[in-house]
Short mmCIF file of C-alpha atoms in Angstrom, two decimals:
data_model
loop_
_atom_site.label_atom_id
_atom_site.label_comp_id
_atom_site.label_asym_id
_atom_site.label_seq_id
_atom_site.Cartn_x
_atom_site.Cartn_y
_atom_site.Cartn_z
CA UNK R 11 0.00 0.00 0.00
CA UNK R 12 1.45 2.97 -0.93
CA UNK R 13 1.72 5.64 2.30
CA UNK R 14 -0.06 9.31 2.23
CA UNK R 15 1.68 11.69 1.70
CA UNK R 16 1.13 15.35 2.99
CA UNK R 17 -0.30 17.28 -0.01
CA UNK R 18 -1.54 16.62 -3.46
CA UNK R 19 1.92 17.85 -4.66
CA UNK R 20 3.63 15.01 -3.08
CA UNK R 21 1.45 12.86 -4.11
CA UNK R 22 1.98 13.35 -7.85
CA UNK R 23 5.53 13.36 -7.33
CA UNK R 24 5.44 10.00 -5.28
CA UNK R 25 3.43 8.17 -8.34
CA UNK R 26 4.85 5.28 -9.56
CA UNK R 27 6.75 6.22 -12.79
CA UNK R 28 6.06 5.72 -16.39
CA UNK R 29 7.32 2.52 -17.70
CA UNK R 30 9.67 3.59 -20.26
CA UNK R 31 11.42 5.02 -17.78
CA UNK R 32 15.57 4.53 -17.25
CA UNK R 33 16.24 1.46 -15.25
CA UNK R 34 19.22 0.69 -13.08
CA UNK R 35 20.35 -1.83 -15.95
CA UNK R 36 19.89 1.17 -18.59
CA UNK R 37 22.87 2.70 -16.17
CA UNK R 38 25.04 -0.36 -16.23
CA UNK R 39 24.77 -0.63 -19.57
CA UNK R 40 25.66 3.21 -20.15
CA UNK R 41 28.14 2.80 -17.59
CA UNK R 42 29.55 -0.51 -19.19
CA UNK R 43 30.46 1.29 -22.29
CA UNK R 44 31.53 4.95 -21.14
CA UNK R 45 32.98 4.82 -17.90
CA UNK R 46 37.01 6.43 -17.57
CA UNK R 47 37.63 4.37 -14.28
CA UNK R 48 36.82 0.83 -15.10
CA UNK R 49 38.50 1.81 -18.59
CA UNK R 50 41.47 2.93 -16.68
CA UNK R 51 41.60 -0.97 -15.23
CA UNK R 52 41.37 -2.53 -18.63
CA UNK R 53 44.47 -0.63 -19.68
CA UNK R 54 46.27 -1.26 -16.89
CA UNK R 55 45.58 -4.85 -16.94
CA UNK R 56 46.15 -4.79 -20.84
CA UNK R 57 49.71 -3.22 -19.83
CA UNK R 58 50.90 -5.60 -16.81
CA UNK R 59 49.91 -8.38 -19.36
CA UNK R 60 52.80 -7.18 -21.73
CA UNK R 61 55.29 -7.97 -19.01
CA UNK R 62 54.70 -11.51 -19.55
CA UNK R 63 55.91 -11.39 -22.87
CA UNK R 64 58.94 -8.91 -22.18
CA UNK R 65 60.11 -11.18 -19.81
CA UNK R 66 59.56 -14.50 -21.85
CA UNK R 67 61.38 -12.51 -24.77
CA UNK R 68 64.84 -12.78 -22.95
CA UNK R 69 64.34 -16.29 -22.99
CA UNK R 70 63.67 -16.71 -26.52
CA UNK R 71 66.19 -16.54 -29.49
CA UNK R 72 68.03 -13.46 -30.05
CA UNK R 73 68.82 -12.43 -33.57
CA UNK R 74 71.17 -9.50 -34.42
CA UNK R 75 73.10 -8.41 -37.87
CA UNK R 76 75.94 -5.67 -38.34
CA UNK R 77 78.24 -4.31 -40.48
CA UNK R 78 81.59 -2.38 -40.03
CA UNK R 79 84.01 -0.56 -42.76
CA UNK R 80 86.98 0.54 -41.18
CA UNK R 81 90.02 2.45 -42.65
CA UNK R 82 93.63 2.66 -41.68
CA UNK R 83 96.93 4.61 -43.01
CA UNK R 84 99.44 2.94 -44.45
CA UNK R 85 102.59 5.15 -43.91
CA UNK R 86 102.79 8.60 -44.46
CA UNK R 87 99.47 10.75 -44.36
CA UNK R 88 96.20 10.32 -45.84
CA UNK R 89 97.11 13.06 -48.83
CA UNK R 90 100.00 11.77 -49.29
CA UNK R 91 98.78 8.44 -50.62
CA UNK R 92 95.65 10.80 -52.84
CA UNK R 93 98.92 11.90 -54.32
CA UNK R 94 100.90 8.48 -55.24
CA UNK R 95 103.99 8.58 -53.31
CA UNK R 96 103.73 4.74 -52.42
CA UNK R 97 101.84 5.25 -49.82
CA UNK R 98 98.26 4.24 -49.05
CA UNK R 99 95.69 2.93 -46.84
CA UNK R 100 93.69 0.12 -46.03
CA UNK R 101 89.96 -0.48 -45.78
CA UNK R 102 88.28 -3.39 -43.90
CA UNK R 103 84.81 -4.49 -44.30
CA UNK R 104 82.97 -6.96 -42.56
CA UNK R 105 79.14 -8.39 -42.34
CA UNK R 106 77.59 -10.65 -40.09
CA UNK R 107 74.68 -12.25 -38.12
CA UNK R 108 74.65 -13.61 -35.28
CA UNK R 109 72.22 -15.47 -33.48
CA UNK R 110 71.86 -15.95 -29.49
CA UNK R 111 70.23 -18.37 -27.17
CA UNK R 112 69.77 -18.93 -23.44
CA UNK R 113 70.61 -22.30 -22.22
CA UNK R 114 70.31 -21.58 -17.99
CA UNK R 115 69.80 -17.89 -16.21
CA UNK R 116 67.15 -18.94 -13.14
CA UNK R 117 67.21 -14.65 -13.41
CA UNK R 118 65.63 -14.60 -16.59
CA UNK R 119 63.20 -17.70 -15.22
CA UNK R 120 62.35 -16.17 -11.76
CA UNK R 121 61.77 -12.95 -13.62
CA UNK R 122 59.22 -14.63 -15.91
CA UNK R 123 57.05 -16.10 -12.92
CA UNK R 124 57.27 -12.77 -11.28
CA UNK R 125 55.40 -11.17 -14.69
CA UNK R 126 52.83 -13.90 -14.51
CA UNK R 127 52.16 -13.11 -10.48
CA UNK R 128 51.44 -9.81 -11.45
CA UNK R 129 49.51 -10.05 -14.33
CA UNK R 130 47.48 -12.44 -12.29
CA UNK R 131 47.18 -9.48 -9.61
CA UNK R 132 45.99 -7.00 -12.48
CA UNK R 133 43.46 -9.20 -13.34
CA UNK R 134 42.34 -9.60 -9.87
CA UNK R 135 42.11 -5.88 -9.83
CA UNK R 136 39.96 -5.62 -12.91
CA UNK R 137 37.60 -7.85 -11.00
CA UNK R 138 37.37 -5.96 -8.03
CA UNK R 139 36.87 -2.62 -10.74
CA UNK R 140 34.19 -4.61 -12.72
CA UNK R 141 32.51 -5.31 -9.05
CA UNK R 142 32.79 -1.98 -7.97
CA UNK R 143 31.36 -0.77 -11.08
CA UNK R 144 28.27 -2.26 -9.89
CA UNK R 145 28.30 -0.90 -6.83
CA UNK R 146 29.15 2.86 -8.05
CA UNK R 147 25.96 1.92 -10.84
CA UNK R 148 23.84 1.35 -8.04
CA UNK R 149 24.64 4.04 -5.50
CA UNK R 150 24.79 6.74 -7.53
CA UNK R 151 20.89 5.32 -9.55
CA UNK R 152 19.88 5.10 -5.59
CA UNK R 153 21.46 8.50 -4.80
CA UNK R 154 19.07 9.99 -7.31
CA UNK R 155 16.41 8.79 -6.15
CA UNK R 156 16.34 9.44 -2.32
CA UNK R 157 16.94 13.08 -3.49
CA UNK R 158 13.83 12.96 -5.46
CA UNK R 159 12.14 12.25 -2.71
CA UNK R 160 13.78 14.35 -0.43
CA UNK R 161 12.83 17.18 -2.71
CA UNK R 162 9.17 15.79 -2.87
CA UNK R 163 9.19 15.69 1.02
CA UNK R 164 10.61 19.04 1.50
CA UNK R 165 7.86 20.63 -1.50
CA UNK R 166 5.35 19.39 0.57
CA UNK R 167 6.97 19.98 3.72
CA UNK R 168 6.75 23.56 2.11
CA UNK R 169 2.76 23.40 1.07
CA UNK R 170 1.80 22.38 4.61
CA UNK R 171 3.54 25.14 6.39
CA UNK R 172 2.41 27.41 3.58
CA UNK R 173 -0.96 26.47 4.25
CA UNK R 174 -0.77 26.73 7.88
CA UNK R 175 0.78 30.14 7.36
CA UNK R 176 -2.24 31.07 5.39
CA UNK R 177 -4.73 29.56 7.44
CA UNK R 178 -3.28 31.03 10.53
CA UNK R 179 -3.12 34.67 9.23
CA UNK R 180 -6.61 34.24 8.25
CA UNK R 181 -7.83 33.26 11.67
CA UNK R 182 -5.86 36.53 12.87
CA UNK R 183 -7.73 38.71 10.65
CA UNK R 184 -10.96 37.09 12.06
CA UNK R 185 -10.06 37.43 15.71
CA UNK R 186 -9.80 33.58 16.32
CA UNK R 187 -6.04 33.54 17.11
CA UNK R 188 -2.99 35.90 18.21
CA UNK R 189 -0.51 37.03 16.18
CA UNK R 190 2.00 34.89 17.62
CA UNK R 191 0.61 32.07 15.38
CA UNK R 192 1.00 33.73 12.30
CA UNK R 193 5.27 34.58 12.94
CA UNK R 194 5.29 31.32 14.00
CA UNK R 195 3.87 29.33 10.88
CA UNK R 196 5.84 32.06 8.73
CA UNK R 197 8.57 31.43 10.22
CA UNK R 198 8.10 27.71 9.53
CA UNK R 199 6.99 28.15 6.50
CA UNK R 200 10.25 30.45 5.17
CA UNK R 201 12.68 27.52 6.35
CA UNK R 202 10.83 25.24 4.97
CA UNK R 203 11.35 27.42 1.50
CA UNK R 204 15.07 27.34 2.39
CA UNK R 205 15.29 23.75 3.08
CA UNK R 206 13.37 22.63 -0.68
CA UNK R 207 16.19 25.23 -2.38
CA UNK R 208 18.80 22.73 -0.66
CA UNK R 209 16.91 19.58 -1.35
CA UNK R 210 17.21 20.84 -5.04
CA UNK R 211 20.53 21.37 -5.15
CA UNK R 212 21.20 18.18 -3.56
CA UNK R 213 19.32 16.25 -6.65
CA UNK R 214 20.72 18.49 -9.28
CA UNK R 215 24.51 16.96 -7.73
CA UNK R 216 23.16 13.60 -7.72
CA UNK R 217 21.84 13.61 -11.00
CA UNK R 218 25.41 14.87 -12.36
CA UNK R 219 27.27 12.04 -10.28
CA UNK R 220 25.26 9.46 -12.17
CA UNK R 221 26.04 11.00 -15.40
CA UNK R 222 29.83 11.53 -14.49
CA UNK R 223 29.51 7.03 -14.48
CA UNK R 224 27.46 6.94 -17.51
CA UNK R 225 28.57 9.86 -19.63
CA UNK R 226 24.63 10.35 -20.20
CA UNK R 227 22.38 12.45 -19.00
CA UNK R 228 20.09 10.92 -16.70
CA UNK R 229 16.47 11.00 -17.53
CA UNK R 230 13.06 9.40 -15.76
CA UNK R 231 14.22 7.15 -13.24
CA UNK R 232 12.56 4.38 -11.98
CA UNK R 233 11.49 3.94 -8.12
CA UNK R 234 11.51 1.20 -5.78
CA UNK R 235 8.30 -0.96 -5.47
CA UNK R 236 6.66 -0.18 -2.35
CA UNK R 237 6.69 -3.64 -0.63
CA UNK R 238 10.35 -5.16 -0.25
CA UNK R 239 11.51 -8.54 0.17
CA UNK R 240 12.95 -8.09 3.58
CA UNK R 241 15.19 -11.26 3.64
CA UNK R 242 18.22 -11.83 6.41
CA UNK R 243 21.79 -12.91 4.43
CA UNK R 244 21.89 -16.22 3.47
CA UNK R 245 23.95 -18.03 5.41
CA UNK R 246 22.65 -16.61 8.34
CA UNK R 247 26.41 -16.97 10.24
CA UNK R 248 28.84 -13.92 9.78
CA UNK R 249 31.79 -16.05 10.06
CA UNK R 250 31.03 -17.88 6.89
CA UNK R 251 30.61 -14.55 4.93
CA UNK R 252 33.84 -13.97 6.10
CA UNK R 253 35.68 -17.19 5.31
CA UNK R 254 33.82 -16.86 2.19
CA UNK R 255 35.55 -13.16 1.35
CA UNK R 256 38.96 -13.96 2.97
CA UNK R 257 38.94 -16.76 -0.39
CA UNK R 258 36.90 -14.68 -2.65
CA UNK R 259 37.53 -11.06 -2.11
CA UNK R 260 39.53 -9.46 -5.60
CA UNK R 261 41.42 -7.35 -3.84
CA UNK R 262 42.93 -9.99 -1.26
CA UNK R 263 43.52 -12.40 -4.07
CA UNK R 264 45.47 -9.39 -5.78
CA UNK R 265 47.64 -8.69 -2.98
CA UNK R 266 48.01 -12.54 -2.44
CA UNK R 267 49.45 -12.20 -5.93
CA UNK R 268 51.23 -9.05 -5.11
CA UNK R 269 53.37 -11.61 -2.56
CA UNK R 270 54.09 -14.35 -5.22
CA UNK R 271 55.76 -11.36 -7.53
CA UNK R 272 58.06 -10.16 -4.58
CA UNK R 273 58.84 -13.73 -3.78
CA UNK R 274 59.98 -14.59 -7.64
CA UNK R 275 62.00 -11.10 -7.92
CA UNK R 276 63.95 -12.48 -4.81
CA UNK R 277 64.72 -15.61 -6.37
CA UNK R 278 65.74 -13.35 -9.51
CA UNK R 279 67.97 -11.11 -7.25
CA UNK R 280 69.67 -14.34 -6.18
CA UNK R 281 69.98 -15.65 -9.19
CA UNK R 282 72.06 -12.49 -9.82
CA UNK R 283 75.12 -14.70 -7.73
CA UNK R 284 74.80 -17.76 -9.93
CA UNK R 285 76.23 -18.46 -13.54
CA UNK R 286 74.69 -17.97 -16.70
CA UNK R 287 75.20 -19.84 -19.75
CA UNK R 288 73.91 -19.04 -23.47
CA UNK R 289 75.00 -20.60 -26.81
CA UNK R 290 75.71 -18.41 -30.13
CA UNK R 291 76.22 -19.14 -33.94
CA UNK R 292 77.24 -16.32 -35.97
CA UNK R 293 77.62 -16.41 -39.57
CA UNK R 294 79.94 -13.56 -41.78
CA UNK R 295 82.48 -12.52 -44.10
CA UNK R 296 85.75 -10.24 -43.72
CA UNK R 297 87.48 -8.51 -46.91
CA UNK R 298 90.23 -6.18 -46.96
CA UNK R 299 91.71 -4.19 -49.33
CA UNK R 300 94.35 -1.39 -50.24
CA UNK R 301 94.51 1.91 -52.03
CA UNK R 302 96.34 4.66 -53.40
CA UNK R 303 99.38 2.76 -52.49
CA UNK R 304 101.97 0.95 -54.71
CA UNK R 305 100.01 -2.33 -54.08
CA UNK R 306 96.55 -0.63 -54.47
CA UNK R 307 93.82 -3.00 -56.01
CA UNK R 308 95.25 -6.22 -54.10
CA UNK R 309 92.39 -7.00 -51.85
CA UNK R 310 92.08 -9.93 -49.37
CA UNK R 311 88.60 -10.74 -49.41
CA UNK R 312 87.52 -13.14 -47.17
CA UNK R 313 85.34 -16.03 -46.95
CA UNK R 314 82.02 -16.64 -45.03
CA UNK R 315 82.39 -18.06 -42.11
CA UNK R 316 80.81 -19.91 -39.12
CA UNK R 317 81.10 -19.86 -35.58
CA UNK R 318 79.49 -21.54 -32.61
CA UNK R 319 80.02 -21.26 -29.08
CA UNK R 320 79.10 -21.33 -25.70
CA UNK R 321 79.32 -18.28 -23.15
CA UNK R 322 79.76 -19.07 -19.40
CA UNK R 323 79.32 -16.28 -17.38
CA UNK R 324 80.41 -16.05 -13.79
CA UNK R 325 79.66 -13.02 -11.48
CA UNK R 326 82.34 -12.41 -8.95
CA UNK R 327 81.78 -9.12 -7.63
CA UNK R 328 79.86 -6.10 -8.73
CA UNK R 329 80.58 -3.72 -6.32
CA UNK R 330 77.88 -4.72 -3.83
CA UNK R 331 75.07 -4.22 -6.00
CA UNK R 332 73.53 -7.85 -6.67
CA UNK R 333 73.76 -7.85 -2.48
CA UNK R 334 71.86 -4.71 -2.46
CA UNK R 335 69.36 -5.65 -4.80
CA UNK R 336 68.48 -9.03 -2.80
CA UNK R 337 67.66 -6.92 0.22
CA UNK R 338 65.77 -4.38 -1.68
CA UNK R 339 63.55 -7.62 -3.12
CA UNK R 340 63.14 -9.14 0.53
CA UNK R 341 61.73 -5.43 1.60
CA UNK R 342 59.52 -5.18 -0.89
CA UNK R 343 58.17 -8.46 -0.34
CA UNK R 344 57.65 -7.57 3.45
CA UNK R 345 55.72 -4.96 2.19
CA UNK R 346 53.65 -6.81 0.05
CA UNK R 347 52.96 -9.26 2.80
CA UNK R 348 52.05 -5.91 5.12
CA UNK R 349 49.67 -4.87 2.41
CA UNK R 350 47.75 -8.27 2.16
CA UNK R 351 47.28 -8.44 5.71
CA UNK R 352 46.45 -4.73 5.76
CA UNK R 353 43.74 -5.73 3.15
CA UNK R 354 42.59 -8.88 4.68
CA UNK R 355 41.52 -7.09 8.11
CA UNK R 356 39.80 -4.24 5.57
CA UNK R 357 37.93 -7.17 3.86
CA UNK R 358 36.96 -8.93 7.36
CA UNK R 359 35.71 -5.37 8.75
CA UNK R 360 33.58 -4.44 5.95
CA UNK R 361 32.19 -8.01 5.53
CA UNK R 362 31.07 -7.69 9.72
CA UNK R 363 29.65 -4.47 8.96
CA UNK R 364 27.59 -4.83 6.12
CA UNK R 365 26.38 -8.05 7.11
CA UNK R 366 24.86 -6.47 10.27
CA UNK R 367 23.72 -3.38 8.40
CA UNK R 368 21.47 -5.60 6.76
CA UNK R 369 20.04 -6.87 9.44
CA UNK R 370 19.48 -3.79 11.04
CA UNK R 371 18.25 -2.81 8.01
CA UNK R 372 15.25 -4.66 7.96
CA UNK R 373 14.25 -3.44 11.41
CA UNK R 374 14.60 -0.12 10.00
CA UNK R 375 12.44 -0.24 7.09
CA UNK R 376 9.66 -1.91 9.27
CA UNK R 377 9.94 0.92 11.80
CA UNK R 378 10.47 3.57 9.43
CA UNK R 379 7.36 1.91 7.71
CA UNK R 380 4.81 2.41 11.35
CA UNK R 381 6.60 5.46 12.01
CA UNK R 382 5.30 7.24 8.50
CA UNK R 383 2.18 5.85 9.05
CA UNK R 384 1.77 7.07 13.15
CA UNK R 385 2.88 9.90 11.67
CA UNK R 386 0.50 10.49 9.24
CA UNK R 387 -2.60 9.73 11.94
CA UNK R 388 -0.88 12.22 14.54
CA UNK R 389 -0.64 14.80 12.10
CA UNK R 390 -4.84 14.06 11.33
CA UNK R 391 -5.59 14.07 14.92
CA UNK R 392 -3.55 16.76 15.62
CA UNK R 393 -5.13 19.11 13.09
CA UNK R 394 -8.56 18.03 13.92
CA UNK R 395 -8.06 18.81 17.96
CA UNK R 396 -6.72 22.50 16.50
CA UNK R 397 -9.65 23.17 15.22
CA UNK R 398 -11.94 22.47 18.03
CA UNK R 399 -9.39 24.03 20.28
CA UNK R 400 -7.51 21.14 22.11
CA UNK R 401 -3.79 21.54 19.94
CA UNK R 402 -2.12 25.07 19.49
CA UNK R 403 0.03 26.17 15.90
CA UNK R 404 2.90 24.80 17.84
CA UNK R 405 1.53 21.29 17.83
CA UNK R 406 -0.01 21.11 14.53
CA UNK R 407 2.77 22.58 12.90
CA UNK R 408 5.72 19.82 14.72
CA UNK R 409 3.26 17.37 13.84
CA UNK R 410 3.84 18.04 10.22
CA UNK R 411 7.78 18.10 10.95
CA UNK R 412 7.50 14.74 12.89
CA UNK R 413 5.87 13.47 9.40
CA UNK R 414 8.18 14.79 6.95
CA UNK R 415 11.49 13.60 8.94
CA UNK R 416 9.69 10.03 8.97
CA UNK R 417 9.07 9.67 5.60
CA UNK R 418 12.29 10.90 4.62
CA UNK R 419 14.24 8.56 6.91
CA UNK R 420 12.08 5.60 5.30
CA UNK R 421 13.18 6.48 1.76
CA UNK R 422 16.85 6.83 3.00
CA UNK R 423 16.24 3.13 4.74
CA UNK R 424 14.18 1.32 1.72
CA UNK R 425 17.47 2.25 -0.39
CA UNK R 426 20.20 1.42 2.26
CA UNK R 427 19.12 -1.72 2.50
CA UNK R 428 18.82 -2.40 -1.06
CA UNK R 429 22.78 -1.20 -1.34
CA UNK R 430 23.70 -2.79 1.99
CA UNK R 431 23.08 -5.95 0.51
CA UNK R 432 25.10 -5.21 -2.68
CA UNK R 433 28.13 -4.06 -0.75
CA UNK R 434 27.94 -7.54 1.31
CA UNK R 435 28.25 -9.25 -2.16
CA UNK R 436 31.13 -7.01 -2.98
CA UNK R 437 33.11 -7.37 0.60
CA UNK R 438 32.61 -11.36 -0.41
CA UNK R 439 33.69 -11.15 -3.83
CA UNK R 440 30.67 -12.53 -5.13
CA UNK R 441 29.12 -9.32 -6.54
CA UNK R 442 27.54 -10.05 -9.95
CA UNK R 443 25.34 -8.89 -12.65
CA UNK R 444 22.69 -11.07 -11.62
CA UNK R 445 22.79 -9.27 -8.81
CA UNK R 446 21.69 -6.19 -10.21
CA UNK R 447 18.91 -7.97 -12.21
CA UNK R 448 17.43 -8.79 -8.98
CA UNK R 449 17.63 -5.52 -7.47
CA UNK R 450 16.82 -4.18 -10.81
CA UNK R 451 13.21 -6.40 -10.84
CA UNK R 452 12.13 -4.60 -7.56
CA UNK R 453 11.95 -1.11 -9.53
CA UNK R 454 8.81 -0.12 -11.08
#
């Protein structure tokens, strides 16, 4: 049953909206396509993904080709040979290609695993984005609409007090009360003016903060049904919600990731102690010849040729720095293991609380619910005993305020809860779009 409102303005405004109206899955789907910060993820994801295969690429075959010409004197000066004195120079030139392989670097390995660790952490982060997508989607779509009807509540807040401003300064002109009654519904009545200017402003912001996730304007919105399914978390223990996000939750698995890295880049830094081995073939020609000189013409031009080999590298000392770099890995993987236990007590906090705001929730909305509609009969009783004399201005007119912070407090409830119970998905790592179907099927 839908609740009374104060005045036939709020009524119209509190009708249920047309049916082509925007949905909250029109907004997901706007958001889906335009929105910078999930956008931001991809690209950052795209980006860590790239280190996989510039770390893999120093494992793969290397494949390089030059060529040199070099000159030298032969006795005497350069001019002097231009001139034919005997004396000349020599030019050498000389191709090649040469072709390089890895046979055993663990740094090159360990560095590899490290790339997939955090890749694997990017992705986890993209989750967590594409989650809180939904979450942004659905508080800003719910933001919207708890300022509409704030601004409802405080237009008709203002038609009450306007009409008990007008009714009271007509009973002063009559003689039937003092003038105290009229500065006192004025006055009323002017902050109630003040208070719909705010309420407007307030919506106008909202509006913009859905439109800054969608990058469209926001049109017709539409509103909650007016009966919820008030249903208690399923399971019904707070421990297993947390158990369940401690294994689920993006951003843990990320940092868990996060560890892994730090734990490969130390075995890369160590690696940095250890031989390295790599095998070559290179394939070229030499030729060299003379000019200007007495014997100018008479080259020595060379034959391809073929080489293969093996490297062994063996790091004795590099001033400190391979040390220096192992401690600087085993630092950063403290930190990493601070950060995941940092996040892990976030997770477990916000799990707790969300799970118990929606069961306080539901308590709310049913109290909000007999609050508006107590309110509603004290505000008829109390207008009906001012007219025969038993309630002053003072009583009719609190009455009204009693009414208009109830109803407002039972919009701001009905939509909590709905979010409350999003955000619990989200602390779990389950949030999904099905998810938002279901919230989006109580809309109407």
């Amino acid at each position: 049953m839908r609740l009374k409102l104060l005045t036939l303005a709020l009524t119209l405004a509190a009708v249920s909206l047309p049916s082509h109206g925007e949905d909250l899955m029109d907004a997901y789907r706007q958001a889906r396509a335009n929105d910078p910060v999930l956008a931001q993820a991809d690209a950052q994801r795209l980006g860590t993904h790239e280190g996989i295969n510039q770390a893999r690429s120093a494992l793969l075959p290397q494949i390089s080709a030059g060529a040199k010409l070099s000159q030298a004197s032969s006795g005497g000066s350069f001019n002097a040979g231009l001139e034919g004195d005997g004396r000349g120079h020599t030019r050498d030139r000389s191709i090649s290609a040469t072709l390089t392989q890895s046979v055993f670097n663990l740094s090159q390995i360990a560095n590899l695993r490290a790339a997939h660790s955090s890749a694997s952490a990017q992705d986890e982060l993209y989750a967590a984005a594409e989650q809180n997508l939904y979450v942004r989607v659905a508080t800003a779509y719910f933001n919207v609409l708890t300022a509409e009807d704030q601004l409802s509540y405080a237009q008709a807040n203002e038609d009450a007090y306007k009409q008990q401003y007008e009714q009271a300064d007509q009973r002063f002109k009559v003689g039937l009360s003092a003038i105290t009654d009229v500065y006192q519904a004025k006055s009323y009545y002017e902050g109630a003016k003040a208070q719909t200017l705010g309420a407007q402003n307030t919506l106008d912001d909202a509006r913009e903060a859905l439109t800054q996730i969608t990058g469209k304007p926001v049109g017709t919105l539409k509103k909650l049904r007016d009966e919820l399914p008030l249903k208690a978390p399923v399971p019904a223990d707070p421990t297993a919600w947390v158990q369940k996000a401690l294994q689920n939750n993006p951003n843990v698995l990320s940092q868990q990731d996060n560890v892994a890295a730090a734990d490969h880049s130390i075995n890369a830094a160590r690696a940095g102690h250890l031989p390295t081995l790599s095998a070559s073939l290179s394939r070229g020609k030499d030729t060299t010849w003379l000019e200007h000189g007495s014997a100018a013409g008479i080259a020595g031009n060379g034959r391809y040729g073929t080489t293969v080999g093996l490297t062994l590298t063996v790091p004795i000392f590099s001033g400190g720095y391979t040390q220096s770099v192992v401690r600087q890995s085993i630092d950063q993987r403290d930190s990493a293991q601070d950060s995941l236990e940092s996040q892990r007590r976030q997770v477990r906090r916000a799990t707790l609380n969300y799970y118990r705001s929606v069961l306080a929730g539901i308590s709310q909305v049913q109290s909000g619910k007999a609050a508006v509609e107590s309110g509603e009969k004290a505000l008829d009783a109390t207008r009906a005993g001012f007219q025969v004399g038993t309630q002053t201005m003072t009583d009719v007119l609190l009455a009204i305020q009693t009414l208009t912070s109830a109803e407002s407090t039972y919009s701001q409830n009905r939509h909590q809860f709905i979010l409350d119970k999003l955000l619990l998905e989200q602390a779990a790592g389950t949030a999904d779009l099905k998810d938002l179907e279901k919230i989006n099927a109580l809309l109407q």
